[in-house]
Short mmCIF file of C-alpha atoms in Angstrom, two decimals:
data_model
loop_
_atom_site.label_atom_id
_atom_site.label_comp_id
_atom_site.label_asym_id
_atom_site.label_seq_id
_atom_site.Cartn_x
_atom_site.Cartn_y
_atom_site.Cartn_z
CA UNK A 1193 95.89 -89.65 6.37
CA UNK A 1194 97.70 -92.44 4.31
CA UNK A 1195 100.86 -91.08 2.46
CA UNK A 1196 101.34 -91.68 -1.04
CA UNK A 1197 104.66 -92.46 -2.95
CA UNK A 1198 105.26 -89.71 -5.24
CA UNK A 1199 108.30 -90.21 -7.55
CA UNK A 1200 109.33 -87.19 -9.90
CA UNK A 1201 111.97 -87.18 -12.70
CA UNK A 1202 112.62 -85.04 -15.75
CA UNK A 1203 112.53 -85.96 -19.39
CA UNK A 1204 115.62 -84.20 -21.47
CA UNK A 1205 115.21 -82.76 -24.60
CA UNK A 1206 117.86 -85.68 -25.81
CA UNK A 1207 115.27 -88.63 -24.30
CA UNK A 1208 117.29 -88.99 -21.25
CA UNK A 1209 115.70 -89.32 -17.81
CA UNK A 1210 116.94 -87.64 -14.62
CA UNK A 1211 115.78 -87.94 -11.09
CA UNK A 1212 114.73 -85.02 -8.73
CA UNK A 1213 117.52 -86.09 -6.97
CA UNK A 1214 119.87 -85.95 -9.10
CA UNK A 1215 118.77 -81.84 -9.83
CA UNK A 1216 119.16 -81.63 -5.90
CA UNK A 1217 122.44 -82.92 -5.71
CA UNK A 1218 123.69 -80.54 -8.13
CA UNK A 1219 122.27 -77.62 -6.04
CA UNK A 1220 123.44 -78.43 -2.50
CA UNK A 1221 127.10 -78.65 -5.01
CA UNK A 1222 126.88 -75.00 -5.80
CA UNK A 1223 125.16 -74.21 -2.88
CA UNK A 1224 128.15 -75.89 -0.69
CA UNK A 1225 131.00 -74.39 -2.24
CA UNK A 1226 133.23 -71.88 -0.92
CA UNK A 1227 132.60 -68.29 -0.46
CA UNK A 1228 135.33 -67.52 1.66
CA UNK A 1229 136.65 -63.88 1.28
CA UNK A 1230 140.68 -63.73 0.38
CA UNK A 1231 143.05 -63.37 3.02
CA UNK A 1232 144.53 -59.95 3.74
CA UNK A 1233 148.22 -60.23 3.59
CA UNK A 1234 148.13 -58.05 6.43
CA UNK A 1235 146.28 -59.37 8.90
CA UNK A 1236 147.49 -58.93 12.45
CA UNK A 1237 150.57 -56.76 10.94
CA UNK A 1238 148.31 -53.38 11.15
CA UNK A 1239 148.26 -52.41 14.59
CA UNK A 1240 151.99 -53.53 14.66
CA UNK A 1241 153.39 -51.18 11.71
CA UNK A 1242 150.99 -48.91 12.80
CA UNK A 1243 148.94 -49.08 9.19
CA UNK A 1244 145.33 -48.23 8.32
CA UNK A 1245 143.12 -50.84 7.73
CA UNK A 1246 141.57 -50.13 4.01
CA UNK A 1247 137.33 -50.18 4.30
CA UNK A 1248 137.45 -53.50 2.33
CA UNK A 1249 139.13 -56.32 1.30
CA UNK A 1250 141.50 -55.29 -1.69
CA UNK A 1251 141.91 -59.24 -2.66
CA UNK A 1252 138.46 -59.53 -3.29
CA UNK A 1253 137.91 -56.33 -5.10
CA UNK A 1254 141.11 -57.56 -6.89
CA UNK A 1255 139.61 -60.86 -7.84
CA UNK A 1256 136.27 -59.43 -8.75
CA UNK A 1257 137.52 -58.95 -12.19
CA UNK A 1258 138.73 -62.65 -12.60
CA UNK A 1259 134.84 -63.53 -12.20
CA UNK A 1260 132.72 -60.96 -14.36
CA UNK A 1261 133.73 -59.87 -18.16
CA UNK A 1262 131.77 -56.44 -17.67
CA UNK A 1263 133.35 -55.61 -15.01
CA UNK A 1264 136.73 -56.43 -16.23
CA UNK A 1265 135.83 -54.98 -19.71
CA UNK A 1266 134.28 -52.06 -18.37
CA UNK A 1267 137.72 -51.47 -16.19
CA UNK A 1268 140.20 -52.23 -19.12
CA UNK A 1269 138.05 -49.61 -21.35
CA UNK A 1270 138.23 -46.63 -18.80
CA UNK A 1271 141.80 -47.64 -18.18
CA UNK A 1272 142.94 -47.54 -22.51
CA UNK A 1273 140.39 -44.25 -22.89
CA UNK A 1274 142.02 -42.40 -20.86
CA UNK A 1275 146.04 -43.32 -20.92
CA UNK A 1276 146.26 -45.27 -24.26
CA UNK A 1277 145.34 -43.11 -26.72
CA UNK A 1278 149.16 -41.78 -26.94
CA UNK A 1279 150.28 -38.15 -25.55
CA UNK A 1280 152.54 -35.43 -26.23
CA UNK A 1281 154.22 -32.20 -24.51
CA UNK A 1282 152.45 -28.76 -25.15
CA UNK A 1283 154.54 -25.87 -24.78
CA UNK A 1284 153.14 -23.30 -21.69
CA UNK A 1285 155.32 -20.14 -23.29
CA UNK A 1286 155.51 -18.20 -26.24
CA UNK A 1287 159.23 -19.02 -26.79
CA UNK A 1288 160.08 -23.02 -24.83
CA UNK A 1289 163.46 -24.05 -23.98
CA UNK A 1290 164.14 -27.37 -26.49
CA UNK A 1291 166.45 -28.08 -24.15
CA UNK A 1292 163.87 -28.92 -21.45
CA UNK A 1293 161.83 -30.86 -24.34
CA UNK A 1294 164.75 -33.34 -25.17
CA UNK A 1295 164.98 -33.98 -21.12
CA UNK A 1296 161.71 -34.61 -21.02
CA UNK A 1297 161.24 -36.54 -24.36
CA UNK A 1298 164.06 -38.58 -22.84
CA UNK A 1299 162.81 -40.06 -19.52
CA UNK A 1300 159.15 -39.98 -21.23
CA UNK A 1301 160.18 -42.19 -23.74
CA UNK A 1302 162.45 -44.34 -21.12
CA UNK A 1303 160.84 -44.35 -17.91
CA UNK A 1304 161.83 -47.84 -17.25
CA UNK A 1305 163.78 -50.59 -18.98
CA UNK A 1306 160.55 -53.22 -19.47
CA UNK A 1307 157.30 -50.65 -19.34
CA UNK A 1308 156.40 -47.65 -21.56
CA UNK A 1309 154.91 -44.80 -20.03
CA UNK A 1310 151.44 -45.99 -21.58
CA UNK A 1311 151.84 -49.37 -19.79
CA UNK A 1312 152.30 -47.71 -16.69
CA UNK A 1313 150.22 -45.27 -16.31
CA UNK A 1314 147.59 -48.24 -17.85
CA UNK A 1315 148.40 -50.37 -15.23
CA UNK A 1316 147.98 -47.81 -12.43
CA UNK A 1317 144.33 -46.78 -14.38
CA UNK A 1318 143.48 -50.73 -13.78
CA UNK A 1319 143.93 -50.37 -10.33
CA UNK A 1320 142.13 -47.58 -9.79
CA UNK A 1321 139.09 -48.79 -11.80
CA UNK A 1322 139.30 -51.69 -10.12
CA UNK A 1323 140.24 -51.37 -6.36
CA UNK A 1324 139.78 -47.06 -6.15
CA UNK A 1325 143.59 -46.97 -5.68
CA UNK A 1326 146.81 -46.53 -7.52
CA UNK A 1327 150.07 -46.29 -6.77
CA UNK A 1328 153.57 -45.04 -8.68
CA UNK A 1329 157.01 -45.64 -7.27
CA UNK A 1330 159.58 -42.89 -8.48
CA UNK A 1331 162.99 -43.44 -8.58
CA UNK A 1332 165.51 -40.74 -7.87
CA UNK A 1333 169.26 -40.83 -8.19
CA UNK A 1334 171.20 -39.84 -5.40
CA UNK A 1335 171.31 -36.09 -6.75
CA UNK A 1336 167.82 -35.88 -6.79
CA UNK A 1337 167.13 -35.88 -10.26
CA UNK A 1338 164.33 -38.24 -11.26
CA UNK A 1339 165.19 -41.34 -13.15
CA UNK A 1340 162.61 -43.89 -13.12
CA UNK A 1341 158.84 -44.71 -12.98
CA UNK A 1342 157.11 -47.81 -11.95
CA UNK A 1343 153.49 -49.18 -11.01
CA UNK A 1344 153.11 -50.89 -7.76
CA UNK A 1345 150.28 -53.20 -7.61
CA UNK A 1346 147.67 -51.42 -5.11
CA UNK A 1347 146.82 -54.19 -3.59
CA UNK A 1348 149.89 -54.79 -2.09
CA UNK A 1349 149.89 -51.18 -0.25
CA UNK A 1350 148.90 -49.71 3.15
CA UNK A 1351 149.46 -46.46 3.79
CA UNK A 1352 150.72 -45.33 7.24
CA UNK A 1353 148.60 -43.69 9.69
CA UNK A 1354 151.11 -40.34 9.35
CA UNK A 1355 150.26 -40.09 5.91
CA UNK A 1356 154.17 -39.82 4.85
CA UNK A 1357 154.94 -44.21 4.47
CA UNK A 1358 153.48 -46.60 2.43
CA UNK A 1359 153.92 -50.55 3.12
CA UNK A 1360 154.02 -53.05 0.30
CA UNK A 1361 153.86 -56.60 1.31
CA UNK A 1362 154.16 -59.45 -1.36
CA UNK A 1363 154.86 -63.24 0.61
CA UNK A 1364 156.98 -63.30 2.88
CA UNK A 1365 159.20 -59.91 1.65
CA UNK A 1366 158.11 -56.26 3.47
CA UNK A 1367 159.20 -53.08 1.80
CA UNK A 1368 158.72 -49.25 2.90
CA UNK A 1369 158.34 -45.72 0.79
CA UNK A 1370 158.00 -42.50 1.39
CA UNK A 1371 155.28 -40.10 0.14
CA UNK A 1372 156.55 -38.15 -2.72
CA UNK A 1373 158.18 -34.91 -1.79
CA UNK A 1374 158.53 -35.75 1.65
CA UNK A 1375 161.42 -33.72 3.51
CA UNK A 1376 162.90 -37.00 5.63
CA UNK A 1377 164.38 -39.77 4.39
CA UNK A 1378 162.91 -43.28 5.11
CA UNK A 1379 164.80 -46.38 5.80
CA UNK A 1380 163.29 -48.93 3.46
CA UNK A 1381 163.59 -51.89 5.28
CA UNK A 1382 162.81 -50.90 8.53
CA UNK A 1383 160.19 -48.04 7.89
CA UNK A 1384 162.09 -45.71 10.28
CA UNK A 1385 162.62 -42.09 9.72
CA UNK A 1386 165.35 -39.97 9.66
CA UNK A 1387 166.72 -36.35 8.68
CA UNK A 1388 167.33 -35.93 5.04
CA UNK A 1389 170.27 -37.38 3.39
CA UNK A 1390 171.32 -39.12 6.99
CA UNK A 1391 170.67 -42.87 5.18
CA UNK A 1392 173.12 -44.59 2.74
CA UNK A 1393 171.46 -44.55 -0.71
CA UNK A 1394 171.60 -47.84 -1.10
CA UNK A 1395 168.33 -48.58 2.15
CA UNK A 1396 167.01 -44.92 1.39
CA UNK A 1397 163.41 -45.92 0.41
CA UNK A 1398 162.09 -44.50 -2.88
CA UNK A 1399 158.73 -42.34 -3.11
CA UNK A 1400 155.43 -43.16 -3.91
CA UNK A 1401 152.64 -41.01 -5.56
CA UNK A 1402 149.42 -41.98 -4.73
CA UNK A 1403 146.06 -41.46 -6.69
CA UNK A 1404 142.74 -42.59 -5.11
CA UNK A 1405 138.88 -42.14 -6.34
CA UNK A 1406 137.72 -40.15 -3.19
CA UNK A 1407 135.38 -41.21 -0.26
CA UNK A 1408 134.23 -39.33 2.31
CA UNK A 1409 134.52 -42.64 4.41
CA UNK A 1410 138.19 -42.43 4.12
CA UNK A 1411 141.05 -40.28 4.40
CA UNK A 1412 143.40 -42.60 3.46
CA UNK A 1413 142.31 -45.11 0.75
CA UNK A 1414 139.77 -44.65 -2.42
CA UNK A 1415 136.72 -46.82 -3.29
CA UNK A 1416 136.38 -47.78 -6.85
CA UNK A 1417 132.48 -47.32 -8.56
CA UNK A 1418 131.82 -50.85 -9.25
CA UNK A 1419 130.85 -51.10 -5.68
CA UNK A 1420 127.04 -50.07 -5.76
CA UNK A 1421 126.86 -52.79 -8.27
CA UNK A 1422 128.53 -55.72 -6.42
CA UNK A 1423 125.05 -57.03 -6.16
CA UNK A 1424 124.73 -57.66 -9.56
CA UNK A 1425 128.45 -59.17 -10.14
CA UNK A 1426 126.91 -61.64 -7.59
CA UNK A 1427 123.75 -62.49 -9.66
CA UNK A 1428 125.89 -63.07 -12.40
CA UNK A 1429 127.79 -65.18 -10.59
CA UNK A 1430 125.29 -67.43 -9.29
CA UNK A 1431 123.21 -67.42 -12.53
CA UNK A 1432 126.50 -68.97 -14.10
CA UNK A 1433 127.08 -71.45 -11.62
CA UNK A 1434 123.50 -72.59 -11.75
CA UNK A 1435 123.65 -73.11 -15.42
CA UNK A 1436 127.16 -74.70 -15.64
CA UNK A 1437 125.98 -76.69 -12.71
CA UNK A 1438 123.51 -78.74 -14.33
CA UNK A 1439 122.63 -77.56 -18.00
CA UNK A 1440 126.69 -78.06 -18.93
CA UNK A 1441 126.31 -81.66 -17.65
CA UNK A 1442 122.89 -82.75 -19.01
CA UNK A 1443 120.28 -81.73 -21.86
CA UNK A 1444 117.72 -79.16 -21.30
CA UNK A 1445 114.56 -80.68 -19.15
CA UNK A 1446 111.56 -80.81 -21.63
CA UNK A 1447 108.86 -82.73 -19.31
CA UNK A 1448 108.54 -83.53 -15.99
CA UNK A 1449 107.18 -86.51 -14.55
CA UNK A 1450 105.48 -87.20 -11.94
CA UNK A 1451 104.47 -90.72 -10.33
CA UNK A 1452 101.88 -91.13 -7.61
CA UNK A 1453 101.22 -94.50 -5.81
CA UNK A 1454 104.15 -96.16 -7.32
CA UNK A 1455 107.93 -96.30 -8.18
CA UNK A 1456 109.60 -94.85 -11.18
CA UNK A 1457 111.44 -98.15 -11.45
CA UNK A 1458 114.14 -98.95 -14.25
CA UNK A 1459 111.23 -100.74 -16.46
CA UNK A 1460 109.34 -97.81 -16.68
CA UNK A 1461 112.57 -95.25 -17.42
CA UNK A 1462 113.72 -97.35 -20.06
CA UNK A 1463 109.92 -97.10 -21.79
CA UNK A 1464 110.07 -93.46 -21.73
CA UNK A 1465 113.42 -92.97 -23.17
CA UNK A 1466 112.37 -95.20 -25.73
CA UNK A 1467 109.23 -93.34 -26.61
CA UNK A 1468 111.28 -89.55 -26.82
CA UNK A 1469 114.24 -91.60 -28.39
CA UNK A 1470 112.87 -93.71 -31.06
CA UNK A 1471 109.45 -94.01 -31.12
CA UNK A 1472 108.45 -90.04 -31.42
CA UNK A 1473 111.13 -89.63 -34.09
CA UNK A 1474 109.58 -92.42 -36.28
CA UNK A 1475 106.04 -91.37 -35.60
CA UNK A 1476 104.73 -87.95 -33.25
CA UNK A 1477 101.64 -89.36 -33.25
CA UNK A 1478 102.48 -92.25 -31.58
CA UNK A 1479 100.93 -93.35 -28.17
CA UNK A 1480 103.27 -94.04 -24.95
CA UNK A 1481 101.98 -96.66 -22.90
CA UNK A 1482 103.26 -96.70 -19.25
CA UNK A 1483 103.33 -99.16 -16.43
CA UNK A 1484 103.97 -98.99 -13.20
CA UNK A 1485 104.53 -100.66 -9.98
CA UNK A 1486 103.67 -100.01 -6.12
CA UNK A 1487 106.46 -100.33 -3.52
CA UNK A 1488 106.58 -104.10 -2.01
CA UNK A 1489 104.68 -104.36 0.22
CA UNK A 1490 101.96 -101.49 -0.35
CA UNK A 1491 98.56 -103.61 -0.69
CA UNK A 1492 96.28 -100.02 -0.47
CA UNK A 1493 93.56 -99.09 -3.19
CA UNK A 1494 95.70 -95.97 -3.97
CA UNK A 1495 95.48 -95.29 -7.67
CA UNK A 1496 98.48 -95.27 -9.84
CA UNK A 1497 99.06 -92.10 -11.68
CA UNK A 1498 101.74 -90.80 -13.94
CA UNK A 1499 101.28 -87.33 -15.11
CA UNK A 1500 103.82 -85.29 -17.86
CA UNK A 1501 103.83 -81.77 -18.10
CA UNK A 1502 105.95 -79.50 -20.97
CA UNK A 1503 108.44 -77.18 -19.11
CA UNK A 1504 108.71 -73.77 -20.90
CA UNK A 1505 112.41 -73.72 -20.92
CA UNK A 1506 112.05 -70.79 -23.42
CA UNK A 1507 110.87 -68.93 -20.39
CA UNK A 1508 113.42 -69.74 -18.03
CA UNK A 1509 116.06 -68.83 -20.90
CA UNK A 1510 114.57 -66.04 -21.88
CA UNK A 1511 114.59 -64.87 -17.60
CA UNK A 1512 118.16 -65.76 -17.38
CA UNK A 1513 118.65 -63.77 -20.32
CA UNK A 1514 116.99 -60.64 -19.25
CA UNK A 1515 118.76 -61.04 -15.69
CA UNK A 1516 122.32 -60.74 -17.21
CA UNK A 1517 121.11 -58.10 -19.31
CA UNK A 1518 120.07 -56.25 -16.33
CA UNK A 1519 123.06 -57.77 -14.21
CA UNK A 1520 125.20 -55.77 -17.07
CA UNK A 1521 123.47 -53.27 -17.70
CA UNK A 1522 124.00 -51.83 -13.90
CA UNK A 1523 127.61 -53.13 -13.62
CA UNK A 1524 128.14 -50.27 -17.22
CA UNK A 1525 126.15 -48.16 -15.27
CA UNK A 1526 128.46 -48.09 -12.22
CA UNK A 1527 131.22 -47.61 -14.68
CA UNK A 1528 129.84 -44.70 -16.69
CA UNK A 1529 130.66 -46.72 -19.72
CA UNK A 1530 128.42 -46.66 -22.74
CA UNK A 1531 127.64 -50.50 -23.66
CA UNK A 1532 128.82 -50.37 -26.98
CA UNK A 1533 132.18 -48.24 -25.82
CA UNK A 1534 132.81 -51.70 -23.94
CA UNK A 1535 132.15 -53.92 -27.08
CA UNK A 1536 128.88 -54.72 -26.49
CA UNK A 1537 126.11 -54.34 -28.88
CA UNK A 1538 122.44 -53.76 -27.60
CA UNK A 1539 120.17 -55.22 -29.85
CA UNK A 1540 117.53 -52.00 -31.07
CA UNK A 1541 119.51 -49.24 -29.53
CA UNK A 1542 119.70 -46.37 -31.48
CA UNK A 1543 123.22 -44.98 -33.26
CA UNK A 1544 124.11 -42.17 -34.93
CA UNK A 1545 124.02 -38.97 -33.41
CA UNK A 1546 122.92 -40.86 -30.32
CA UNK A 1547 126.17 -42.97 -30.07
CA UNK A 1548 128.14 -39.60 -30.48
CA UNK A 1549 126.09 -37.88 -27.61
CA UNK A 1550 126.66 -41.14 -24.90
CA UNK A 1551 130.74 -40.66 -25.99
CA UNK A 1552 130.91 -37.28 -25.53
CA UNK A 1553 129.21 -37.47 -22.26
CA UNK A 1554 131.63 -40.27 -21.52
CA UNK A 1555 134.49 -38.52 -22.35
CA UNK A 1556 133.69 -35.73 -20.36
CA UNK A 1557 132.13 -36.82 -16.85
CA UNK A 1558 134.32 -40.17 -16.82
CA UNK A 1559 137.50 -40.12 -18.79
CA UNK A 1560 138.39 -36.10 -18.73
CA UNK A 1561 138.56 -36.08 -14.93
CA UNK A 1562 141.02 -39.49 -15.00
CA UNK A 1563 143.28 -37.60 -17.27
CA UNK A 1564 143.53 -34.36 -15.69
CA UNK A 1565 144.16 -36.50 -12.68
CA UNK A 1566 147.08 -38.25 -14.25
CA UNK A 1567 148.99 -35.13 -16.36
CA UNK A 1568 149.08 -33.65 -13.01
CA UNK A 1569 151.15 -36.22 -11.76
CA UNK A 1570 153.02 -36.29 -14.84
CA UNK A 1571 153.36 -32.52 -14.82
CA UNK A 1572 154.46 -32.65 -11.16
CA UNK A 1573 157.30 -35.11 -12.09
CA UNK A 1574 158.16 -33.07 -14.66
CA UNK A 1575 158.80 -29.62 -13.02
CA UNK A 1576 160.14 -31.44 -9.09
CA UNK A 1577 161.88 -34.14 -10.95
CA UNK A 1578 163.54 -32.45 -13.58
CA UNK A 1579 162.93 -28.67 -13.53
CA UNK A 1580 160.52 -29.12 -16.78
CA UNK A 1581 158.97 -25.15 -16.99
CA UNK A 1582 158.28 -24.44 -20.28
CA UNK A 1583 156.32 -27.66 -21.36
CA UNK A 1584 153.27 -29.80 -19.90
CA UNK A 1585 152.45 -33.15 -20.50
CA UNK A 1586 149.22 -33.97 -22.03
CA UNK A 1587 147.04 -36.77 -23.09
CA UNK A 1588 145.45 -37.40 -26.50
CA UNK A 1589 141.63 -37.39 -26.75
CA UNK A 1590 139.00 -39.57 -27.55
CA UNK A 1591 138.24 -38.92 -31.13
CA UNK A 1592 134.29 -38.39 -30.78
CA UNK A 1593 133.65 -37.06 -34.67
CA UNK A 1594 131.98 -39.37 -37.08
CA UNK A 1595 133.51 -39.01 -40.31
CA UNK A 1596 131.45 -40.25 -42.34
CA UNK A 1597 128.35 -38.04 -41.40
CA UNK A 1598 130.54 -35.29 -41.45
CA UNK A 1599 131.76 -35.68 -45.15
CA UNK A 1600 127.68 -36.62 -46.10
CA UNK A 1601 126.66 -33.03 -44.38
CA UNK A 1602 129.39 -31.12 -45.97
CA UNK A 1603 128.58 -32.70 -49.40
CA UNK A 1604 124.61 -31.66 -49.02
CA UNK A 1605 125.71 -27.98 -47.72
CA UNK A 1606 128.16 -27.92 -50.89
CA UNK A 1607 124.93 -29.26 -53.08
CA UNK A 1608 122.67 -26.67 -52.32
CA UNK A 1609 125.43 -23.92 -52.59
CA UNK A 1610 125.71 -22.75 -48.98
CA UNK A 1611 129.29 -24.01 -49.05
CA UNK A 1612 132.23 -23.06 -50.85
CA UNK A 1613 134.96 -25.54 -51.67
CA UNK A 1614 137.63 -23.48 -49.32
CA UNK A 1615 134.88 -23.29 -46.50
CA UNK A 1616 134.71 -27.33 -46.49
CA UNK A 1617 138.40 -27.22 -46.58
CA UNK A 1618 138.36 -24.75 -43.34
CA UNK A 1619 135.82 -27.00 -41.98
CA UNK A 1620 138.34 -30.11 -42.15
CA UNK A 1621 140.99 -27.73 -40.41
CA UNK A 1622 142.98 -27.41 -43.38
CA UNK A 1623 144.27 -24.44 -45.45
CA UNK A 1624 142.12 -22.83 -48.14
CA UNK A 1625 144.08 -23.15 -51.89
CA UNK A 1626 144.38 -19.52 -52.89
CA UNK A 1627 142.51 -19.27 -55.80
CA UNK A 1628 139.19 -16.89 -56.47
CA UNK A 1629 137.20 -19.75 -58.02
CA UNK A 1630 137.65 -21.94 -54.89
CA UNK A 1631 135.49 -19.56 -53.23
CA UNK A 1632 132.66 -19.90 -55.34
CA UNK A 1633 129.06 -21.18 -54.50
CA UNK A 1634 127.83 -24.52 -56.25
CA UNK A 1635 124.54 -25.91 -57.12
CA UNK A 1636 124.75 -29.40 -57.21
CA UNK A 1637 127.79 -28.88 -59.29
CA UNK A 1638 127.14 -26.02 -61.50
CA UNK A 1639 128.98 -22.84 -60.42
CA UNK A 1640 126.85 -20.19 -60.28
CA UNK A 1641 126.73 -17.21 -62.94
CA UNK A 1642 129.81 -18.21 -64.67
CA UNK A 1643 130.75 -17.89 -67.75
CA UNK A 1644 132.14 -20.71 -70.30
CA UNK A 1645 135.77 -19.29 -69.49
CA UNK A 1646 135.15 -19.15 -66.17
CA UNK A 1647 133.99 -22.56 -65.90
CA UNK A 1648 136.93 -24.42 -67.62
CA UNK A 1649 138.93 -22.06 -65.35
CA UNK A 1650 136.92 -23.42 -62.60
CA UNK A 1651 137.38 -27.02 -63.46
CA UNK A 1652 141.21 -26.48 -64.05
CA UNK A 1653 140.76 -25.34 -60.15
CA UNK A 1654 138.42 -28.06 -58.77
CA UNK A 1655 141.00 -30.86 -60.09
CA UNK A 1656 144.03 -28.91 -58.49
CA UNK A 1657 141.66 -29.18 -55.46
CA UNK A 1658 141.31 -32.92 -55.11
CA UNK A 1659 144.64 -33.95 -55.98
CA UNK A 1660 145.43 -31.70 -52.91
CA UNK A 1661 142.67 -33.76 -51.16
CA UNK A 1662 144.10 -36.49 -52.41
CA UNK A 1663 147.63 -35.86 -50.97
CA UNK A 1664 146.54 -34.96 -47.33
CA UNK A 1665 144.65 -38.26 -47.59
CA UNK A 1666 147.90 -40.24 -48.30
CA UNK A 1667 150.06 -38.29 -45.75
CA UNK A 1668 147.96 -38.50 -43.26
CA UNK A 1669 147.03 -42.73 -43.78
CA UNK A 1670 143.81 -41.94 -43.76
CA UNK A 1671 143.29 -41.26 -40.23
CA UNK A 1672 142.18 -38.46 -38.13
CA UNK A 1673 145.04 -37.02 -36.47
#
């Protein structure tokens, strides 16, 4: 069976012509680049210092969010939710030392010369999110009492097969801790153990506390919950490269063409990116007329033909589209995070009362349990570190309430008289203003069965009301406290 010449190319929306080849060439690019995984700093050393092996690669679940803004938004959201919205000491007695408050105001306030307690405890939230793992060193002074905090990158840790050491590597420099509140002291440099107090301050390692998001696959190390959606961080990926690839370099294909029996030769390019350049601008009626040519020396009967055909590049758009909607959609799912709690806005999802419910579940299934998790560690620090009892540390709350529905449903309940002006005031938190006409019903205004005295009495009162309102507003800023 004789074999025809086929030649293909593809028109650009901007006129230009590109060859098949050209398309290829820019595939076997992305398809040929690397995919190694990141080196683990502590390769061949794990057997030696006698270190578990973590269930995968921390590097790469490090790097994961350099290469996905979901993911990384997703992570920075869960990590300011649940240690960023400020904190403060609770009392646990009826009568608290404020003695024990100022020591605990003081290293809460100062728990290290270039990091606030926020940024810390923000950095070790990252890590978590992000790698299932998260690490604080605490600093002691040679009495014992507690005098510093610090993040330690969780990357950079292994944890020792007794449970009690932790190894950070970073280069070429090794350093060793102990767990916090073990007995023994630990040398350090060398790793070694020894009775309590028996090593010179100056190599006695410090402590490390260690928070993980469980896995029953581990007893050692914690897996963070973007992993059932790596899949998807992938297919992001490659959608990306695939567009940057090509579409970043050249104009959207419009038409293909196709050539059979003959060349696409340089005569016949420059005639079609006249016609989609010029001539179709001028005139869309106009007619293209092609020639062609057969390879030299082909002397067959094979008929020339040149065929276009409109690509739907809406369609392909509107597929990528839809896969990094879906891409995202898991990697938030994987998260617990509500899309628009990450700064994303889904185009026809519903708000309102809706919104409030997704937060509230949010707050409660994702960013309760990461608090609790860290005021116990804070807590613990607190009574070991510097006999705190009568005080416990807490973190603020997400602020869930939507205002402004809130003032519109206490204004309709005051409209139709079910509400007094002192029962809004309760309803805000604040104290009622003693005075009898305060506690009247209203009907859209009109007090009712009152008298003429009574009602310039109860105006006098409404007007002592809202410059109170008034007042709270300024002291307050304006914000919900």
């Amino acid at each position: 069976m004789e074999k025809k010449t086929v030649a293909k190319a593809y028109v650009l929306s901007d006129g230009e012509i590109i060859e098949e080849s050209t398309l290829e060439r820019y595939a076997i690019k992305q398809q040929g680049e690397s995919r190694a995984i990141p080196s683990d700093r502590f390769d061949g050393k794990y057997g030696e210092l006698g270190l578990i092996e973590p269930l995968y690669n921390f590097e790469a679940l490090a790097q994961l969010l350099e290469i996905n803004p979901y993911h990384y938004r997703a992570v920075k959201t869960k990590a300011r939710d649940t240690a960023g919205l400020g904190w403060y000491l609770e009392a646990k007695t009826n009568n608290p030392s404020e003695q024990q408050r100022e020591i605990a105001m003081q290293f809460l306030e100062n728990p290290n010369p270039y990091k606030t307690l926020t940024d810390i405890n923000n950095n070790v939230m990252v890590d978590y999110d992000s790698i299932g793992n998260g690490y604080y060193e605490v600093i002691r002074a040679e009495d014992g009492t507690l005098v510093g905090l610090e993040h330690i990158p969780a990357h950079t840790v292994r944890v020792h097969q007794d449970m009690n050491r932790y190894c950070q590597i970073r280069g070429v420099k090794k350093v060793w801790f102990k767990r916090f509140g073990f007995e023994n002291d630990v040398d350090y440099v060398t790793g070694e153990i020894a009775p309590a107090g028996s090593i010179p301050i100056e190599r006695r390692a410090t402590e490390i506390i260690h928070v993980h998001n469980y896995t029953s696959r581990s007893d050692y190390y914690g897996l963070p919950d973007i992993l059932p959606a790596l899949s998807a961080i992938i297919s992001d990926r490659e959608r990306a490269e695939y567009n940057i690839s090509f579409f970043e370099n050249h104009a959207v294909p419009a038409y293909v063409v196709t050539v059979t029996g003959a060349e696409l030769d340089e005569q016949t390019k420059q005639l079609i990116r006249r016609y989609f350049q010029q001539d179709i601008k001028k005139n869309r009626h106009s007619t293209l007329v092609v020639t062609a040519q057969k390879p030299q020396g082909d002397f067959s009967d094979t008929p020339v033909e040149i065929k276009f055909q409109a690509l739907s590049v809406e369609t392909k758009e509107a597929s990528f589209r839809m896969l990094r909607a879906d891409n995202r959609d898991e990697i938030l799912s994987a998260h617990g995070v509500p899309p628009y709690r990450a700064g994303i806005v889904v185009e026809g999802s519903l708000g309102g009362s809706t919104a409030r419910e997704s937060t509230e579940i949010y707050k409660q299934s994702v960013i309760e349990p990461r608090q609790d998790m860290l005021e116990n560690v804070m807590n613990r620090l607190l009574s070991v570190g510097l006999g705190i009892t009568d005080w416990r540390f807490r973190f603020k709350d997400i602020d869930t309430k939507d205002t402004q529905a809130k003032i519109e449903e206490l204004r309709f309940l005051f409209d139709i008289g079910a509400y007094s002006p002192n029962m809004i005031l309760r309803e805000l938190g604040k104290e009622p203003i003693d005075d009898p006409n305060l506690d009247r019903h209203f009907i859209f205004g009109q007090p009712l069965d009152a008298s003429q005295q009574e009602m310039n009495a109860i105006l006098n009162s409404l007007k002592q009301l809202h410059t109170k309102l008034i007042d709270i507003a300024t002291k307050e800023g304006g914000k919900h406290v």
